[in-house]
mmCIF file of C-alpha atoms in Angstrom:
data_model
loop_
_atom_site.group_PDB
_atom_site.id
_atom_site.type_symbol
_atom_site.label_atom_id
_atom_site.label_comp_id
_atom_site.label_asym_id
_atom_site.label_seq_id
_atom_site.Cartn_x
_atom_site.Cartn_y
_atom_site.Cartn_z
ATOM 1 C CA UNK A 1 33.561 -37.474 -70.737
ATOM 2 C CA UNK A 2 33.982 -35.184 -67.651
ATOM 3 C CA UNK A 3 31.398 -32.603 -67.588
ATOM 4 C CA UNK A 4 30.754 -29.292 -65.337
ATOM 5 C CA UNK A 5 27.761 -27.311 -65.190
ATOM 6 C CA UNK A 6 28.697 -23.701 -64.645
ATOM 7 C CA UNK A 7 26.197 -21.040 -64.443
ATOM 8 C CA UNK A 8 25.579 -17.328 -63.881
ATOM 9 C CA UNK A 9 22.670 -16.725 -61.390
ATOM 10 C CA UNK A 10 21.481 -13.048 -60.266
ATOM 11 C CA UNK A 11 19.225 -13.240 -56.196
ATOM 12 C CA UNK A 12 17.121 -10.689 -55.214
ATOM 13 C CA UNK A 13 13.962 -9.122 -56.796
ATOM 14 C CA UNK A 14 13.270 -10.408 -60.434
ATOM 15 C CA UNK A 15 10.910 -9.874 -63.656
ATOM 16 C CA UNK A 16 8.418 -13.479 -63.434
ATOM 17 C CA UNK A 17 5.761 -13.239 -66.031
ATOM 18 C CA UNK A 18 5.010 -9.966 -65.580
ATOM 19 C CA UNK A 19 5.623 -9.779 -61.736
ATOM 20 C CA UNK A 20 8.016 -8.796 -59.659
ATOM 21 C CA UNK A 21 9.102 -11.519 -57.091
ATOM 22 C CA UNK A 22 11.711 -11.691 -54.498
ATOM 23 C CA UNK A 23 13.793 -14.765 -55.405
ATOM 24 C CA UNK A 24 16.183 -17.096 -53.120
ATOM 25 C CA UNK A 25 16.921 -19.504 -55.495
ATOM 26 C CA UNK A 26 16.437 -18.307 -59.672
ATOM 27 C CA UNK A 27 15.123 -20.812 -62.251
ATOM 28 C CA UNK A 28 19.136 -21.271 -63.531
ATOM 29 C CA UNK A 29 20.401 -22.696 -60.233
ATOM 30 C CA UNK A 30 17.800 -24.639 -60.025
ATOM 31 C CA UNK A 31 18.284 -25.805 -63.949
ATOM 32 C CA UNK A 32 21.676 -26.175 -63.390
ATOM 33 C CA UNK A 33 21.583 -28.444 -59.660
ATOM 34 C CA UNK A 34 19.006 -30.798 -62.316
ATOM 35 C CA UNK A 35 21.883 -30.832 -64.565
ATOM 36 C CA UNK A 36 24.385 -31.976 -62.574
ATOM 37 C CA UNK A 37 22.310 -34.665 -61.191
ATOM 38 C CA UNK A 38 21.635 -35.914 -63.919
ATOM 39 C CA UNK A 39 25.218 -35.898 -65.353
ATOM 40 C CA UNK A 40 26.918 -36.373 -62.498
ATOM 41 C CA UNK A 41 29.110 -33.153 -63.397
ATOM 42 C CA UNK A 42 30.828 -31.093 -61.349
ATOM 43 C CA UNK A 43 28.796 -27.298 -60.284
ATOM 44 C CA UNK A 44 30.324 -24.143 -60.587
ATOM 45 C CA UNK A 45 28.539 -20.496 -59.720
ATOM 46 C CA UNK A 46 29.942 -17.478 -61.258
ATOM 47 C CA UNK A 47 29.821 -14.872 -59.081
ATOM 48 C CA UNK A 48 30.997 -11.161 -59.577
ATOM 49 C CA UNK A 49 33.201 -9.591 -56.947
ATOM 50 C CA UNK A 50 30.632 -6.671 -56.601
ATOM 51 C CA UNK A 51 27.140 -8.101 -56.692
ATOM 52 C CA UNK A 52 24.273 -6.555 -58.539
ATOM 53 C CA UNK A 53 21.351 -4.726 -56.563
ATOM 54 C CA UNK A 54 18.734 -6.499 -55.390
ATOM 55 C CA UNK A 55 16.001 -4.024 -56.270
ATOM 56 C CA UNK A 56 14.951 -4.723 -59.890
ATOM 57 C CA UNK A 57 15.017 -1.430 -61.486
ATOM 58 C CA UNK A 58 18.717 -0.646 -60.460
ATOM 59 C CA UNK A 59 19.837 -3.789 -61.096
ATOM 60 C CA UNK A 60 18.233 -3.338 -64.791
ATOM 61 C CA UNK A 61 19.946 -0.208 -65.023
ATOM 62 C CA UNK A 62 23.323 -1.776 -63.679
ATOM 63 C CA UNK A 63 23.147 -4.542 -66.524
ATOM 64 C CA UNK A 64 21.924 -1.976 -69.238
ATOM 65 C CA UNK A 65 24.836 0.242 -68.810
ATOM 66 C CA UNK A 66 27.640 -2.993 -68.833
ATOM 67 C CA UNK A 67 25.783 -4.297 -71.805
ATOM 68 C CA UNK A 68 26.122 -0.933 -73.629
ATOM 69 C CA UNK A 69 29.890 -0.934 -72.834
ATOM 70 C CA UNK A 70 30.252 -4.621 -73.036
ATOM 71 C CA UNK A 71 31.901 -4.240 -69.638
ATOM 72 C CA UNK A 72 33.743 -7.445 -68.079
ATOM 73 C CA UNK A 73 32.667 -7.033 -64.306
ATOM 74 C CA UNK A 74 35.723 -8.852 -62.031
ATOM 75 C CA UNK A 75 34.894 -12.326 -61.298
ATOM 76 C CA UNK A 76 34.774 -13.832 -57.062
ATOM 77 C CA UNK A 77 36.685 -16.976 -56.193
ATOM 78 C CA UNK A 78 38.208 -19.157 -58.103
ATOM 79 C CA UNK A 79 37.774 -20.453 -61.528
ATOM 80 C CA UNK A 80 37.879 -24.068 -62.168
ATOM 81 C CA UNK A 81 40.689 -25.385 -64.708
ATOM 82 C CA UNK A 82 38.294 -25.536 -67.962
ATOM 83 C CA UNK A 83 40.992 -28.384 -69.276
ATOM 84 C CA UNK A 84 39.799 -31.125 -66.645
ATOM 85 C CA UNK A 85 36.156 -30.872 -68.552
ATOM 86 C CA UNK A 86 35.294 -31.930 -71.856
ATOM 87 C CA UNK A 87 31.711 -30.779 -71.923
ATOM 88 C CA UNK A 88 30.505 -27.498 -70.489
ATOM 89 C CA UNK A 89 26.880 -26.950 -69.658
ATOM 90 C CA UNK A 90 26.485 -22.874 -69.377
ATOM 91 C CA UNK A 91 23.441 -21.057 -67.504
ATOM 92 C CA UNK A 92 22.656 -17.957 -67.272
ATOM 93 C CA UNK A 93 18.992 -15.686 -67.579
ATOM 94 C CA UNK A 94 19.277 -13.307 -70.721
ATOM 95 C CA UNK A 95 19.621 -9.948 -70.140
ATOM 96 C CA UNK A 96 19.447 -7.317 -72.940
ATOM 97 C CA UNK A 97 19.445 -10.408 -75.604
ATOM 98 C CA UNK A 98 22.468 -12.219 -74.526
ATOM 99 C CA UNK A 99 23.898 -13.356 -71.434
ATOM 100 C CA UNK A 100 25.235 -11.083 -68.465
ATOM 101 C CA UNK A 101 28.820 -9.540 -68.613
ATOM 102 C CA UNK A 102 29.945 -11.507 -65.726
ATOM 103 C CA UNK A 103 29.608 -14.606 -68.117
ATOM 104 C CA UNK A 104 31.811 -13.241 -71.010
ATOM 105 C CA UNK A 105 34.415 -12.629 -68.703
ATOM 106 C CA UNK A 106 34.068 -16.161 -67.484
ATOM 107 C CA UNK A 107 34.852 -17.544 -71.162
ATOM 108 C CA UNK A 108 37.145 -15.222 -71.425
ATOM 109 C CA UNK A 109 39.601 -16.661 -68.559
ATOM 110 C CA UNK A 110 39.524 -19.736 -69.985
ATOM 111 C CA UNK A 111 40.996 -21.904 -73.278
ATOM 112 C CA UNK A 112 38.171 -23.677 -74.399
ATOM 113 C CA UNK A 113 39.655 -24.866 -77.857
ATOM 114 C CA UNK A 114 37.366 -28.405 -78.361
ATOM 115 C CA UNK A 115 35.327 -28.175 -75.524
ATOM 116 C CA UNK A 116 31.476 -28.524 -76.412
ATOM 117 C CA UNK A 117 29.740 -25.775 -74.588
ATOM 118 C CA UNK A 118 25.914 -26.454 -74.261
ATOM 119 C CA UNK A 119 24.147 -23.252 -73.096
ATOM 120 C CA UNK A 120 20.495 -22.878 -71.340
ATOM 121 C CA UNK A 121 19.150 -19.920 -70.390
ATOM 122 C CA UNK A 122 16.260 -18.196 -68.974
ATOM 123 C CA UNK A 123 14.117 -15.067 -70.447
ATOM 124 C CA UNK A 124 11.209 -13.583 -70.406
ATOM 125 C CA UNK A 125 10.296 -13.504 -74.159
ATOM 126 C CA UNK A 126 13.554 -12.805 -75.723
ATOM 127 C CA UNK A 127 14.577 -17.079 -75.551
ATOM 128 C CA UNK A 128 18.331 -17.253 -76.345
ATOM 129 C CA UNK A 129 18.066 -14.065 -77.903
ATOM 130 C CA UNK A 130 22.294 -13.372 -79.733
ATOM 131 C CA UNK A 131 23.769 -15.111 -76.834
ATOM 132 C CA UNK A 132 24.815 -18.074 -78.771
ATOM 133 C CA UNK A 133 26.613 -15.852 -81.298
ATOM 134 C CA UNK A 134 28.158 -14.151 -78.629
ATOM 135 C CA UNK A 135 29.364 -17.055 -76.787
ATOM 136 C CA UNK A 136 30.622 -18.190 -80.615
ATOM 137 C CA UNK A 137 32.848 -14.800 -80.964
ATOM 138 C CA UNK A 138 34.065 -15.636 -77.074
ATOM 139 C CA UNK A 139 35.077 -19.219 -78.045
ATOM 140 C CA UNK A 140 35.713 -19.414 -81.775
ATOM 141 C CA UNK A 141 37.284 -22.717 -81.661
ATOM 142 C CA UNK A 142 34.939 -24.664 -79.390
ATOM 143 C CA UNK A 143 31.915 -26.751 -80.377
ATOM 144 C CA UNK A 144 28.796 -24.668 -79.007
ATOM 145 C CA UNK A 145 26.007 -26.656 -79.396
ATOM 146 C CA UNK A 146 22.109 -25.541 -79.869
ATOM 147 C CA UNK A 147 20.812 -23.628 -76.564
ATOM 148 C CA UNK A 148 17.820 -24.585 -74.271
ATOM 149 C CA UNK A 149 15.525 -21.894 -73.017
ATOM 150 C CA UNK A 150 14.556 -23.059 -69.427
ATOM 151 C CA UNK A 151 10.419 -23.087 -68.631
ATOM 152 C CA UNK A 152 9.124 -23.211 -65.037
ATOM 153 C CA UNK A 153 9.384 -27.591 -64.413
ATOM 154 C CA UNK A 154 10.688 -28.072 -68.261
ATOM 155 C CA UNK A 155 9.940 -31.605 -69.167
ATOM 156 C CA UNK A 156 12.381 -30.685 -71.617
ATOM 157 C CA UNK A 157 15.437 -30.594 -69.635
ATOM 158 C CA UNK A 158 15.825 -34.184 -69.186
ATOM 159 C CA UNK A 159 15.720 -34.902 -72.825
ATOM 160 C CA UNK A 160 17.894 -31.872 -73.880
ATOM 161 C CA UNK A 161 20.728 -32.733 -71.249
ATOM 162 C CA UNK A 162 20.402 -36.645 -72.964
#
């Protein structure tokens, strides 16, 4: 089975137990580059044409307002042809209880009619929060599979991915 690990991942300033940290690299690439070792899949970063701020308080207010209006913010680059994979590992942090925009419009480019679709995710106390509903509605007819909520060094990971 050929497998890609696509995943939504915001830079910048960021909400860490509590704290607000200034983050290169955000526990879903990370979670995702573990993936794709392990399964030898092909990566894929979803990246929106205009990027969100890097302050946290703006950027919460930028993904607020496209969550209220279930926006579909325009997508950078180009997509990879969701037929070549049979199993699609998804990543993103959850933002206002489900995943960002950027990742609806993502699933929404793409047939993915018999695909499984195995989504992680990050939070900060919400876990998967309606996201896997959501990403249901998005892609009635593929085989979404129970989510994993990513912890700093999850042992879990390993197994989960298995």
């Amino acid at each position: 089975m050929k497998t890609i690990i696509v995943y939504y991942s915001r830079k910048g300033n960021d909400n860490i137990r509590g704290e607000i940290v200034n983050l290169s690299v955000s526990k879903i690439e990370e979670a995702a580059k573990e993936i794709a070792k392990l399964t030898g899949g092909d990566l894929f970063e979803i990246k929106t044409v205009v990027p969100y701020a890097e302050d946290y308080p703006t950027f919460l207010q930028q993904a607020q307002q496209e969550s209220q209006v279930q926006a579909r913010p325009r997508l950078a680059g180009t997509m990879p042809d969701i037929r070549d994979y049979d199993v699609i590992y998804l990543g993103y942090p959850n933002w206002w209880g489900t995943a960002p925009m950027a990742v609806f419009t993502f699933l929404e480019q793409a047939d993915f009619t018999g695909k499984v679709i195995k989504p992680f995710s990050t939070s900060e106390g919400n876990g998967l929060g309606k996201s896997i509903r959501d990403i249901q509605q998005a892609c009635p007819f593929a085989i979404v599979k129970p989510g994993l909520v990513i912890r700093e060094n999850d042992p879990l990971l390993e197994e989960w991915v298995r």
